[in-house]
């Protein structure tokens, strides 16, 4: 079972998430929190495998809560639930260390995939959010990580993986597209991040756009 901490200030939303992230799909709701401060406390108390975090909440918001959670030792990954018009908070969540971004409007099966992927260390960026991830990273100062990284040290296969990741694809989708195993995909991604000196999947998406490996959708 993947143990999940649900964080949202609306009980109705948490109830809907409980129905989607059910034991039937391999999830256990370890705890719930209605604000960021309670989320930080809950992480220390119940040690979940993954945090599903709303951003706009009363009191401590999801950005600050994500930042504090990621500063904890052995901190769980955080999947941020966002909407199409949350560019400002999306930028803050990226810099706070969020590991994935899913749309609140996404179908239940996509949310299940996103939570599972983030819990397993893959990361998740909804394809419709991928281009906006780039825009938020570029807002203000450019990303020093992506700017200093170089494609020269990547193999042909690794470049293929980067291109597909830049379109927001999950590891399972990459495996199907490239006709390789998911374990091989994970190995490639780890090697790529190490070679490029990048922190995570979101920074890798920025790299893909900045180096012309994928183009923003119109």
Short mmCIF file of C-alpha atoms in Angstrom, two decimals:
data_model
loop_
_atom_site.label_atom_id
_atom_site.label_comp_id
_atom_site.label_asym_id
_atom_site.label_seq_id
_atom_site.Cartn_x
_atom_site.Cartn_y
_atom_site.Cartn_z
CA UNK A 1 0.00 0.00 0.00
CA UNK A 2 1.12 3.54 -0.79
CA UNK A 3 0.50 5.70 2.26
CA UNK A 4 -0.87 9.11 1.30
CA UNK A 5 -1.22 12.39 3.18
CA UNK A 6 -4.10 14.45 1.75
CA UNK A 7 -3.82 18.22 2.16
CA UNK A 8 -6.74 20.47 1.18
CA UNK A 9 -8.79 22.99 3.13
CA UNK A 10 -12.06 21.75 1.64
CA UNK A 11 -13.53 18.62 3.20
CA UNK A 12 -15.53 17.92 0.04
CA UNK A 13 -12.33 17.83 -2.03
CA UNK A 14 -10.61 15.52 0.45
CA UNK A 15 -13.63 13.23 0.39
CA UNK A 16 -13.41 13.01 -3.39
CA UNK A 17 -9.69 12.24 -3.21
CA UNK A 18 -10.36 9.52 -0.63
CA UNK A 19 -12.74 7.84 -3.07
CA UNK A 20 -10.21 7.98 -5.90
CA UNK A 21 -7.14 6.96 -3.85
CA UNK A 22 -8.79 3.88 -2.41
CA UNK A 23 -7.33 0.57 -1.14
CA UNK A 24 -8.70 -0.99 -4.33
CA UNK A 25 -5.96 0.85 -6.22
CA UNK A 26 -3.26 0.22 -3.64
CA UNK A 27 -3.55 3.38 -1.52
CA UNK A 28 -3.98 4.00 2.19
CA UNK A 29 -4.90 7.46 3.48
CA UNK A 30 -2.39 7.82 6.31
CA UNK A 31 -3.69 11.22 7.42
CA UNK A 32 -5.45 14.38 6.26
CA UNK A 33 -4.71 18.04 6.83
CA UNK A 34 -6.72 21.19 6.17
CA UNK A 35 -3.78 23.63 6.03
CA UNK A 36 -0.04 23.74 5.47
CA UNK A 37 0.99 23.84 9.11
CA UNK A 38 -1.05 20.74 9.89
CA UNK A 39 0.47 19.05 6.83
CA UNK A 40 4.03 19.64 8.06
CA UNK A 41 3.10 18.22 11.48
CA UNK A 42 1.38 15.22 9.89
CA UNK A 43 4.44 14.36 7.79
CA UNK A 44 6.59 14.16 10.90
CA UNK A 45 3.93 12.16 12.72
CA UNK A 46 2.76 9.55 10.18
CA UNK A 47 5.66 9.49 7.67
CA UNK A 48 3.60 9.09 4.47
CA UNK A 49 5.04 7.79 1.20
CA UNK A 50 3.67 10.78 -0.71
CA UNK A 51 1.88 14.07 -0.04
CA UNK A 52 -0.99 15.24 -2.27
CA UNK A 53 -1.00 18.99 -1.75
CA UNK A 54 -3.47 21.72 -2.64
CA UNK A 55 -1.81 25.10 -3.05
CA UNK A 56 -4.35 27.76 -2.19
CA UNK A 57 -5.29 27.27 1.47
CA UNK A 58 -5.97 29.51 4.43
CA UNK A 59 -3.10 30.02 6.85
CA UNK A 60 0.12 28.42 5.61
CA UNK A 61 -0.37 27.76 1.91
CA UNK A 62 0.80 24.75 -0.06
CA UNK A 63 3.95 26.40 -1.37
CA UNK A 64 5.35 27.13 2.08
CA UNK A 65 4.21 23.74 3.35
CA UNK A 66 5.98 22.03 0.44
CA UNK A 67 9.16 23.99 1.18
CA UNK A 68 9.11 23.00 4.86
CA UNK A 69 8.31 19.37 4.12
CA UNK A 70 11.15 19.09 1.62
CA UNK A 71 13.54 20.47 4.25
CA UNK A 72 12.76 17.59 6.61
CA UNK A 73 15.09 14.61 6.76
CA UNK A 74 13.76 11.72 4.65
CA UNK A 75 11.00 13.97 3.35
CA UNK A 76 8.30 12.39 1.16
CA UNK A 77 7.75 13.64 -2.39
CA UNK A 78 4.96 16.17 -2.91
CA UNK A 79 2.42 16.06 -5.72
CA UNK A 80 0.84 19.48 -6.22
CA UNK A 81 -2.74 19.78 -7.42
CA UNK A 82 -3.01 22.81 -9.66
CA UNK A 83 -5.45 24.55 -12.01
CA UNK A 84 -4.95 26.17 -15.39
CA UNK A 85 -4.75 29.69 -13.93
CA UNK A 86 -2.28 29.00 -11.09
CA UNK A 87 0.92 30.14 -12.86
CA UNK A 88 2.17 32.23 -9.94
CA UNK A 89 1.80 29.49 -7.36
CA UNK A 90 3.06 26.89 -9.82
CA UNK A 91 6.32 28.82 -10.00
CA UNK A 92 6.54 28.94 -6.20
CA UNK A 93 5.82 25.23 -5.87
CA UNK A 94 8.55 24.38 -8.36
CA UNK A 95 11.11 26.33 -6.40
CA UNK A 96 9.84 24.85 -3.13
CA UNK A 97 10.72 21.34 -4.35
CA UNK A 98 7.46 19.80 -5.57
CA UNK A 99 8.04 16.50 -7.38
CA UNK A 100 4.96 16.54 -9.57
CA UNK A 101 2.01 18.54 -10.85
CA UNK A 102 -1.45 17.19 -11.62
CA UNK A 103 -4.52 19.10 -12.71
CA UNK A 104 -7.47 19.15 -10.34
CA UNK A 105 -9.68 18.67 -13.38
CA UNK A 106 -7.88 15.48 -14.45
CA UNK A 107 -9.81 12.18 -14.54
CA UNK A 108 -9.50 9.93 -11.52
CA UNK A 109 -7.39 7.35 -13.34
CA UNK A 110 -4.82 10.02 -14.22
CA UNK A 111 -4.62 11.13 -10.59
CA UNK A 112 -4.03 7.53 -9.56
CA UNK A 113 -1.16 7.30 -12.06
CA UNK A 114 0.28 10.62 -10.89
CA UNK A 115 0.26 9.74 -7.18
CA UNK A 116 1.75 6.32 -7.84
CA UNK A 117 4.48 7.75 -10.09
CA UNK A 118 5.50 10.43 -7.58
CA UNK A 119 5.45 7.96 -4.69
CA UNK A 120 7.78 5.67 -6.65
CA UNK A 121 10.21 8.50 -7.32
CA UNK A 122 9.38 9.00 -10.99
CA UNK A 123 7.86 12.45 -10.76
CA UNK A 124 4.83 13.54 -12.76
CA UNK A 125 4.10 16.58 -14.90
CA UNK A 126 0.74 16.70 -16.62
CA UNK A 127 1.39 17.19 -20.37
CA UNK A 128 -0.83 20.27 -20.48
CA UNK A 129 1.25 21.81 -17.69
CA UNK A 130 4.67 20.99 -19.20
CA UNK A 131 5.02 24.17 -21.29
CA UNK A 132 3.91 26.28 -18.32
CA UNK A 133 6.55 24.59 -16.17
CA UNK A 134 9.07 26.02 -18.59
CA UNK A 135 7.49 29.48 -18.45
CA UNK A 136 7.50 29.59 -14.66
CA UNK A 137 11.12 28.47 -14.47
CA UNK A 138 12.05 31.19 -16.95
CA UNK A 139 10.07 33.88 -15.12
CA UNK A 140 12.54 36.38 -13.72
CA UNK A 141 16.02 34.87 -13.73
CA UNK A 142 16.59 31.85 -15.98
CA UNK A 143 17.19 28.47 -14.41
CA UNK A 144 20.96 28.24 -13.69
CA UNK A 145 20.75 24.44 -13.75
CA UNK A 146 19.26 24.18 -17.22
CA UNK A 147 21.38 27.00 -18.61
CA UNK A 148 24.67 25.42 -17.57
CA UNK A 149 23.82 21.86 -18.60
CA UNK A 150 25.08 20.52 -21.96
CA UNK A 151 23.66 17.92 -24.35
CA UNK A 152 27.11 16.86 -25.55
CA UNK A 153 27.55 14.21 -22.87
CA UNK A 154 24.23 12.47 -23.55
CA UNK A 155 23.91 9.34 -25.64
CA UNK A 156 21.43 9.09 -28.51
CA UNK A 157 19.08 7.02 -26.36
CA UNK A 158 19.32 9.49 -23.47
CA UNK A 159 18.43 12.34 -25.84
CA UNK A 160 15.37 10.36 -26.94
CA UNK A 161 14.34 9.97 -23.31
CA UNK A 162 14.79 13.71 -22.64
CA UNK A 163 12.64 14.60 -25.66
CA UNK A 164 9.78 12.40 -24.46
CA UNK A 165 10.05 13.66 -20.87
CA UNK A 166 9.87 17.20 -22.23
CA UNK A 167 6.41 16.40 -23.54
CA UNK A 168 5.29 15.43 -20.04
CA UNK A 169 5.29 11.66 -20.54
CA UNK A 170 5.38 9.23 -17.62
CA UNK A 171 7.95 6.44 -17.32
CA UNK A 172 5.39 3.88 -18.47
CA UNK A 173 4.60 5.97 -21.56
CA UNK A 174 8.32 6.42 -22.31
CA UNK A 175 8.83 2.67 -22.04
CA UNK A 176 6.03 2.01 -24.53
CA UNK A 177 7.22 4.67 -26.97
CA UNK A 178 10.85 3.53 -26.95
CA UNK A 179 10.04 -0.18 -26.58
CA UNK A 180 12.17 -0.61 -23.46
CA UNK A 181 11.42 -1.66 -19.88
CA UNK A 182 10.37 0.80 -17.19
CA UNK A 183 13.42 -0.19 -15.17
CA UNK A 184 15.61 0.81 -18.10
CA UNK A 185 13.78 4.13 -18.33
CA UNK A 186 14.48 4.82 -14.65
CA UNK A 187 18.15 3.98 -15.15
CA UNK A 188 18.39 6.33 -18.13
CA UNK A 189 16.73 9.17 -16.18
CA UNK A 190 19.07 8.74 -13.21
CA UNK A 191 22.08 8.80 -15.52
CA UNK A 192 20.74 11.87 -17.34
CA UNK A 193 20.12 13.84 -14.15
CA UNK A 194 23.59 12.97 -12.89
CA UNK A 195 25.30 13.91 -16.15
CA UNK A 196 23.45 17.22 -16.44
CA UNK A 197 23.64 18.10 -12.75
CA UNK A 198 19.88 18.61 -12.60
CA UNK A 199 17.71 18.16 -9.52
CA UNK A 200 14.55 16.57 -10.85
CA UNK A 201 12.14 15.93 -13.69
CA UNK A 202 10.84 19.51 -13.74
CA UNK A 203 14.36 20.87 -14.29
CA UNK A 204 14.83 18.27 -17.04
CA UNK A 205 11.73 19.60 -18.84
CA UNK A 206 13.27 23.08 -18.73
CA UNK A 207 16.48 21.63 -20.15
CA UNK A 208 14.56 19.98 -23.01
CA UNK A 209 12.89 23.26 -23.99
CA UNK A 210 15.99 25.42 -23.52
CA UNK A 211 18.05 23.16 -25.79
CA UNK A 212 15.42 22.84 -28.52
CA UNK A 213 14.75 19.16 -27.89
CA UNK A 214 11.00 19.79 -27.68
CA UNK A 215 8.83 22.73 -28.67
CA UNK A 216 6.01 24.30 -26.61
CA UNK A 217 2.56 23.45 -27.83
CA UNK A 218 0.72 26.22 -29.59
#
